[in-house]
PDB file of C-alpha atoms in Angstrom:
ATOM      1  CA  UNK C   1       2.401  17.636   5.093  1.00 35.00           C
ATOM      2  CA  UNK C   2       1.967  18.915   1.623  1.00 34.00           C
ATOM      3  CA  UNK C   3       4.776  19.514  -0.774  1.00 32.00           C
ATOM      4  CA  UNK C   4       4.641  22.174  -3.699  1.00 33.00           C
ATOM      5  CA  UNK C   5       5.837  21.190  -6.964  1.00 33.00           C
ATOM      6  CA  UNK C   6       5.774  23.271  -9.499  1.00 36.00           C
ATOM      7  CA  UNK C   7       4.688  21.662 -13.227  1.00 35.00           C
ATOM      8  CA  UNK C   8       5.636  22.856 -16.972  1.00 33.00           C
ATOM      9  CA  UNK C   9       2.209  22.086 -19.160  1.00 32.00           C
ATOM     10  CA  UNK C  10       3.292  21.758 -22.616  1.00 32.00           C
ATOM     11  CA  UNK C  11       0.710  21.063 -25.275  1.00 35.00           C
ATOM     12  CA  UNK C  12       0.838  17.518 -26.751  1.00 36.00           C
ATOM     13  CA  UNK C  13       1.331  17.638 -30.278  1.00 40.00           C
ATOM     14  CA  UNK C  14      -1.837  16.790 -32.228  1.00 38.00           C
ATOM     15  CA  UNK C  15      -1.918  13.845 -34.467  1.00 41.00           C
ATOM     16  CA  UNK C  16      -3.458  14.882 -38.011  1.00 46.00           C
ATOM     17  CA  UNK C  17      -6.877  14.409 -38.696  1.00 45.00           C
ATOM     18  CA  UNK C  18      -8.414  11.147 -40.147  1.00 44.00           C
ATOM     19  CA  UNK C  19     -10.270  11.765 -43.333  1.00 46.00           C
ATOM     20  CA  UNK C  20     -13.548   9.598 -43.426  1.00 45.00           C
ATOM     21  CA  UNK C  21     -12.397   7.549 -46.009  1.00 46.00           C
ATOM     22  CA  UNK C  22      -9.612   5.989 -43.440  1.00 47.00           C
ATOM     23  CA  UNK C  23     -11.507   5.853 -40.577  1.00 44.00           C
ATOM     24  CA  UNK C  24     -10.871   3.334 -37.846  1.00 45.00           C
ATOM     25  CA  UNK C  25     -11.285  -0.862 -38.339  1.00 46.00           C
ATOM     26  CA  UNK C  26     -14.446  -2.078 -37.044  1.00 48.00           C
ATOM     27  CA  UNK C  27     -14.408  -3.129 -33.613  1.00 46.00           C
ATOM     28  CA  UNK C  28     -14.456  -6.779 -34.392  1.00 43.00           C
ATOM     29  CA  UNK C  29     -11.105  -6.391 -35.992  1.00 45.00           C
ATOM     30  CA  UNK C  30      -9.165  -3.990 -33.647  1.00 46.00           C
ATOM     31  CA  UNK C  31      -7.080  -6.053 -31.247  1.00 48.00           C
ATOM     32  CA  UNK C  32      -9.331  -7.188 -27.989  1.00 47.00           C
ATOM     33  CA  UNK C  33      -7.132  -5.431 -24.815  1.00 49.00           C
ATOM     34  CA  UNK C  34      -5.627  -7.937 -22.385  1.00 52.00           C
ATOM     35  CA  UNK C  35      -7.327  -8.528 -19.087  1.00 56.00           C
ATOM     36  CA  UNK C  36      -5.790  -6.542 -16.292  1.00 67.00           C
ATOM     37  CA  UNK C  37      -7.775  -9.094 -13.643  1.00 86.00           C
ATOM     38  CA  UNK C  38      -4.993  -9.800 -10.741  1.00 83.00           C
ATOM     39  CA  UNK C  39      -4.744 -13.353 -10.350  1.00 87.00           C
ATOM     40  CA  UNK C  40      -2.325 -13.462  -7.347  1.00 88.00           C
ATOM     41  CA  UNK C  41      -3.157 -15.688  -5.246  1.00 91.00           C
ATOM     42  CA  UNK C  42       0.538 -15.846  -2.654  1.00 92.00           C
ATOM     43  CA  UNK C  43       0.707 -13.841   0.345  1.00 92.00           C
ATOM     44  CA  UNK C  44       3.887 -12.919   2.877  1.00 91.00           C
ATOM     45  CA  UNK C  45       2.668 -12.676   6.426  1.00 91.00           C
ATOM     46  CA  UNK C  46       5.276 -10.759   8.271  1.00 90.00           C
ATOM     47  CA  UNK C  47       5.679 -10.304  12.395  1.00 88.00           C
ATOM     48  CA  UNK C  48       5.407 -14.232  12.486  1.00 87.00           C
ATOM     49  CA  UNK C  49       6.993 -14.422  16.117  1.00 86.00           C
ATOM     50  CA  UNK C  50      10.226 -16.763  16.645  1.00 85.00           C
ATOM     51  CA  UNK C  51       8.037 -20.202  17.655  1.00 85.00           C
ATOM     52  CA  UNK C  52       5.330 -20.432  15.412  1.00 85.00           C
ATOM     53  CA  UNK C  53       4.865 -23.824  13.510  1.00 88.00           C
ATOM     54  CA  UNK C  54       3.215 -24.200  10.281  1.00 90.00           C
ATOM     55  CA  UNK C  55       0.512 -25.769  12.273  1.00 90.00           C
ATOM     56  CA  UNK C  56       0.020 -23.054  14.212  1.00 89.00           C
ATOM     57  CA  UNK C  57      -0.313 -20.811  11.272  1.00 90.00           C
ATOM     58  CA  UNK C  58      -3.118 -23.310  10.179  1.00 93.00           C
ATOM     59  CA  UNK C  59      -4.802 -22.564  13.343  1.00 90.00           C
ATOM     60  CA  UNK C  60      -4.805 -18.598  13.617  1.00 89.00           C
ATOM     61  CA  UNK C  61      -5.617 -18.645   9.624  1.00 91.00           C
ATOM     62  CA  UNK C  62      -8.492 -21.133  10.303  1.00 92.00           C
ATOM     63  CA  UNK C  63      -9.584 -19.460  13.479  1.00 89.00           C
ATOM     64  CA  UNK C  64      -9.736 -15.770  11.583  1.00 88.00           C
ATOM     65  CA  UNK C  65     -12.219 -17.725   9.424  1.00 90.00           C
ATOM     66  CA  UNK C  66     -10.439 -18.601   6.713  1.00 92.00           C
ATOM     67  CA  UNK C  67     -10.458 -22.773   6.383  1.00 93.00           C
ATOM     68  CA  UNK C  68     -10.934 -24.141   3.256  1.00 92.00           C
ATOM     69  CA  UNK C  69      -9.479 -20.603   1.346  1.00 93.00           C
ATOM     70  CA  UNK C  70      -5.727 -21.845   1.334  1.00 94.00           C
ATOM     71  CA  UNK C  71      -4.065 -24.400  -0.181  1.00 91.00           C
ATOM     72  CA  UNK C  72      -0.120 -23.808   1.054  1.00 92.00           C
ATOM     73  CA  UNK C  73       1.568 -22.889   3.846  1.00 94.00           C
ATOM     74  CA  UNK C  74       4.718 -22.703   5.109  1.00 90.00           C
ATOM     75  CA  UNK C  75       6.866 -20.693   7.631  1.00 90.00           C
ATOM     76  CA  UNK C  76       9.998 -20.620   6.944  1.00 91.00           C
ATOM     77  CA  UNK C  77      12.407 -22.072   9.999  1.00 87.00           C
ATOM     78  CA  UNK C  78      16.519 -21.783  10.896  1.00 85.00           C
ATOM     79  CA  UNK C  79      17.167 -25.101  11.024  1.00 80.00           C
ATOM     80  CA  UNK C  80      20.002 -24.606  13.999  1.00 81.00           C
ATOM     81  CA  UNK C  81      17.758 -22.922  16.107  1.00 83.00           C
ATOM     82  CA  UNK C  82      14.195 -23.969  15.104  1.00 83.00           C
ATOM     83  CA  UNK C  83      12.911 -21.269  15.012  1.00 85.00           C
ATOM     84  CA  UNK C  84      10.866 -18.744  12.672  1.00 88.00           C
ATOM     85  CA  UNK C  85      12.559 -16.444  10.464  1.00 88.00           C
ATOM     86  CA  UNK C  86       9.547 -14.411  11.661  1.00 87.00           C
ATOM     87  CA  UNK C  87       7.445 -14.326   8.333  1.00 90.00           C
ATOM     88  CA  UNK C  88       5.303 -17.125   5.983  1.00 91.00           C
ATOM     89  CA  UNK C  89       3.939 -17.814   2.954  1.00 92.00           C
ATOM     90  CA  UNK C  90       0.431 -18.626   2.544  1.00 94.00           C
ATOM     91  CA  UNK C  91      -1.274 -19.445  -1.008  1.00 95.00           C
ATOM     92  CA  UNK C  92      -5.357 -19.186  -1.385  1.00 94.00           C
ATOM     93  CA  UNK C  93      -6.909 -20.623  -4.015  1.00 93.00           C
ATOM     94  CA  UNK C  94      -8.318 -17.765  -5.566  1.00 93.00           C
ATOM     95  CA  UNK C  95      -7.323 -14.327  -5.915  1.00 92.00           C
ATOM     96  CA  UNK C  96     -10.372 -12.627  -3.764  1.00 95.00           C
ATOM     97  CA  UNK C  97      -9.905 -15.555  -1.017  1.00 94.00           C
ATOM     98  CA  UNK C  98      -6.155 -14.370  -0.770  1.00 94.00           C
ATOM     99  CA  UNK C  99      -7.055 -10.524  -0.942  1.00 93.00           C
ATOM    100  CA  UNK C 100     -10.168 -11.169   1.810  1.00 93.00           C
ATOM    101  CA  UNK C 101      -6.880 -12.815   3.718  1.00 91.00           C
ATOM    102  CA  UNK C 102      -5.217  -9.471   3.161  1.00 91.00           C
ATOM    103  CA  UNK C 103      -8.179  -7.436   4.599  1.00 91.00           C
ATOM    104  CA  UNK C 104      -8.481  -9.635   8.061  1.00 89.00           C
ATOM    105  CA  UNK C 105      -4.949 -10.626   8.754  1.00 86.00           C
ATOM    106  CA  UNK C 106      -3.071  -7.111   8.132  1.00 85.00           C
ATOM    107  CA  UNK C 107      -3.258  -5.421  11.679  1.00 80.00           C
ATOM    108  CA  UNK C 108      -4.056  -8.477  13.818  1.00 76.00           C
ATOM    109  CA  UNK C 109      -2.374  -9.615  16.629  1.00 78.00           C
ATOM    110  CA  UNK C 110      -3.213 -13.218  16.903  1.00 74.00           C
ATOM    111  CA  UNK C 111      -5.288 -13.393  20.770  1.00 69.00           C
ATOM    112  CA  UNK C 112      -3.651 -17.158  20.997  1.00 70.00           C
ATOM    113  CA  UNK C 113       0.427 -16.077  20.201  1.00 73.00           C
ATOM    114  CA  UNK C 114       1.347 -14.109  23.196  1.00 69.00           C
ATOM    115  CA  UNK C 115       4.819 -13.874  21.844  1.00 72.00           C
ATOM    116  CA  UNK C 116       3.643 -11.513  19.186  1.00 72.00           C
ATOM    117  CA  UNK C 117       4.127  -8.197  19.764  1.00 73.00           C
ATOM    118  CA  UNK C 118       3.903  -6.587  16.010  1.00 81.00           C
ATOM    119  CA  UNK C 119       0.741  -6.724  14.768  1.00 79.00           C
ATOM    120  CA  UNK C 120       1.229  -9.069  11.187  1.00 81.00           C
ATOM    121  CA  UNK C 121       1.909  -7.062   8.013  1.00 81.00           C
ATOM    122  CA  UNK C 122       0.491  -8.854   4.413  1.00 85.00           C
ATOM    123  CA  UNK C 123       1.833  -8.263   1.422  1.00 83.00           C
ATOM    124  CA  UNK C 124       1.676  -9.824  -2.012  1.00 90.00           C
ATOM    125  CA  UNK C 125       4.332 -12.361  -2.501  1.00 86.00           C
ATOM    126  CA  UNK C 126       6.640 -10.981  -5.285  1.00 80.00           C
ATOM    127  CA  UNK C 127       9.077 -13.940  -6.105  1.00 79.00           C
ATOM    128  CA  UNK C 128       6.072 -16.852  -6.022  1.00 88.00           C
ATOM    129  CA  UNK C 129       2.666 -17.244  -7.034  1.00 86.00           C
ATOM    130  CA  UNK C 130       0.596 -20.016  -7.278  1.00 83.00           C
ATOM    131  CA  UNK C 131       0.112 -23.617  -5.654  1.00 79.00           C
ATOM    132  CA  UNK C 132       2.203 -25.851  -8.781  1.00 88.00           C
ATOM    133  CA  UNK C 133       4.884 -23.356  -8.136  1.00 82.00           C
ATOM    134  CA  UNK C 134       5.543 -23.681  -4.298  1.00 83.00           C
ATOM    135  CA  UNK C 135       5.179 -27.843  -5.023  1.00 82.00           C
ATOM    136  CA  UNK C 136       7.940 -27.286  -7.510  1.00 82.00           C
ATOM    137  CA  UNK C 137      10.389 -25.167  -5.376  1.00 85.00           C
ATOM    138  CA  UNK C 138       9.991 -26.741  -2.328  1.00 86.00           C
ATOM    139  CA  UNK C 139       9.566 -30.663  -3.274  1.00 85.00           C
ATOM    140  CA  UNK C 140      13.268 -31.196  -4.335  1.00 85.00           C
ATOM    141  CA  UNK C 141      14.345 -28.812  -1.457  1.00 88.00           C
ATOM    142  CA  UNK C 142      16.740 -29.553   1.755  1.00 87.00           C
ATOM    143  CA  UNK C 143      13.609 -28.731   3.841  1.00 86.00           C
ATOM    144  CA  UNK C 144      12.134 -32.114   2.689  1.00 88.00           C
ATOM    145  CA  UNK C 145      15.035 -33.780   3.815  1.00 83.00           C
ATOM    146  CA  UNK C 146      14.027 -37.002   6.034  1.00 86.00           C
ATOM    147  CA  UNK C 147      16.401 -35.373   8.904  1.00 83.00           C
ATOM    148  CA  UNK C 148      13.495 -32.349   8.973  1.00 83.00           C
ATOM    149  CA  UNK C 149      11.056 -32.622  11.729  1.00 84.00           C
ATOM    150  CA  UNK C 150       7.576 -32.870   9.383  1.00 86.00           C
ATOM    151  CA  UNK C 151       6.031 -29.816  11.863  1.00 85.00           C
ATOM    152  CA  UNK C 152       8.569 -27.320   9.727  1.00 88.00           C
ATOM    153  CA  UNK C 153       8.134 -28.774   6.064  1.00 90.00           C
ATOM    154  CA  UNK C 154       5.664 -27.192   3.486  1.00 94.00           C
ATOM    155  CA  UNK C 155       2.130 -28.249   4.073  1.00 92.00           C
ATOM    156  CA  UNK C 156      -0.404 -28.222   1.342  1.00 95.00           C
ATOM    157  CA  UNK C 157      -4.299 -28.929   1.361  1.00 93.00           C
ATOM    158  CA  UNK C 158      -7.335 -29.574  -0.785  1.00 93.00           C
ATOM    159  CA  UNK C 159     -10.603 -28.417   0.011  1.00 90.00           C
ATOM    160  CA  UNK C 160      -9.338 -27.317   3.290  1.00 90.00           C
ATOM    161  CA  UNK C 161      -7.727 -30.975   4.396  1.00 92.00           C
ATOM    162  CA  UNK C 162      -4.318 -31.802   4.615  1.00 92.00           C
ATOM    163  CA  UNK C 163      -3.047 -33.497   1.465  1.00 92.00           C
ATOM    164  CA  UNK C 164       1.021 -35.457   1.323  1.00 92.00           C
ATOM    165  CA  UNK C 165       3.291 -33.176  -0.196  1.00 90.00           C
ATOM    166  CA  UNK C 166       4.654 -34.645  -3.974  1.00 91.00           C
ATOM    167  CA  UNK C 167       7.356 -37.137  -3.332  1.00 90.00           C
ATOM    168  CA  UNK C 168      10.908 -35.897  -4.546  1.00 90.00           C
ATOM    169  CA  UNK C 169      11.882 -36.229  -7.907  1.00 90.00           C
ATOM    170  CA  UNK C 170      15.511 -36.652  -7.300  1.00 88.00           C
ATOM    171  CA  UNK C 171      18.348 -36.916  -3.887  1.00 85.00           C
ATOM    172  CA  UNK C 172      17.539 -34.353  -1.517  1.00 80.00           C
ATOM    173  CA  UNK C 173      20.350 -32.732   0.549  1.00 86.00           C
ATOM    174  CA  UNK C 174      20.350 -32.814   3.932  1.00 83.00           C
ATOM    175  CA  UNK C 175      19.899 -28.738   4.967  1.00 81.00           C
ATOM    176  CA  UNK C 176      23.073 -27.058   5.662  1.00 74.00           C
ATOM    177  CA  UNK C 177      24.012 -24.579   8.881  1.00 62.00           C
ATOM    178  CA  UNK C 178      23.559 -21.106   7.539  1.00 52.00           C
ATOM    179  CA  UNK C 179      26.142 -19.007   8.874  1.00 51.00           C
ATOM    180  CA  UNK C 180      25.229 -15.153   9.185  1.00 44.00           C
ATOM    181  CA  UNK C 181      27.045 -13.333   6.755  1.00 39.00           C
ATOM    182  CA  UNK C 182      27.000  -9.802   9.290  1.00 38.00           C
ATOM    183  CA  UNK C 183      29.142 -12.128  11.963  1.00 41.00           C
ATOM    184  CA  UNK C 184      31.845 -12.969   8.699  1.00 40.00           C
ATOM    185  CA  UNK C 185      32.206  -9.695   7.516  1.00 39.00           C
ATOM    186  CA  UNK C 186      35.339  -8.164   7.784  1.00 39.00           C
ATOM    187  CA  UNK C 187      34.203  -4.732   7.439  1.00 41.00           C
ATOM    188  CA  UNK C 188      31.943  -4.818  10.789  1.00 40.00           C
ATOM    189  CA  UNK C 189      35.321  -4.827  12.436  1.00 40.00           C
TER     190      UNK C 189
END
């Protein structure tokens, strides 16, 4: 479907002409341009069905051939329930490792999860990027509370092995019951 929309050109005014003797600095002194090279390296995986386990995201990002690429990952969990809040975050230690994760996981219904029934959607993490700050936002956090099965903490890796997450820098609370905010609402009523 094509929409018409009509346009107004107006000229652009001209700037005045330079005479020689003010011509434009040599190169070497104009200001060098900053480098627009994307260094994102976080992904959200969305359509993560209700059980899936950090471990098993390991295994469906291993088995689509992507060991050794990623260096965090974590799927969120409801503590009451246990279950998956049906998206994760995965972090790739370079920008075209994460984007080649992009190209092979958006679309794909993972053979092994016959639970999932949405094929996974991959976006670029907006809020995080980066290994050091996932370790920061999640070592200090309830979810590394003793109490938390280790299958649903943060998991992070070098060179494609399974490294111990940073030790907490202060008390950790234990995680609290989240109570849905739709089933409090007085205006639902």
């Amino acid at each position: 479907m094509f929409y018409y929309v009509p346009t107004v050109m107006v000229a652009a005014p001209m700037a005045p002409a330079v005479p020689a003797a003010q011509s434009l600095p040599a190169k070497s002194t104009q200001k060098k341009k900053k480098s627009n090279k994307d260094t994102r390296t976080t992904v959200m995986i969305q359509n993560v069905p209700a059980h899936c386990t950090n471990a098993m995201m390991v295994e469906m990002l291993d088995s689509a051939g992507l060991s050794g690429k990623y260096d965090f990952v974590y799927a969120p969990t409801d503590f009451r329930t246990y279950t998956a809040f049906g998206y994760a975050f995965v972090n790739f230690t370079t920008n075209k490792n994460a984007v080649q994760a992009m190209d092979v996981l958006g679309g794909l219904v993972c053979p092994t999860w016959s639970e999932q029934k949405v094929a996974f959607e991959v976006n670029w993490c907006e809020a995080h990027q980066g290994l050091k700050v996932h370790v920061n936002k999640y070592q200090n956090s309830p979810v590394m509370h003793p109490s938390v099965l280790e299958e649903y903490k943060p998991l992070i890796f070098k060179n494609g092995l399974r490294q111990p997450f940073p030790p907490p820098t202060k008390a950790i609370k234990e995680p609290r019951d989240r109570k849905s905010t739709r089933l409090n609402s007085s205006h639902d009523l």
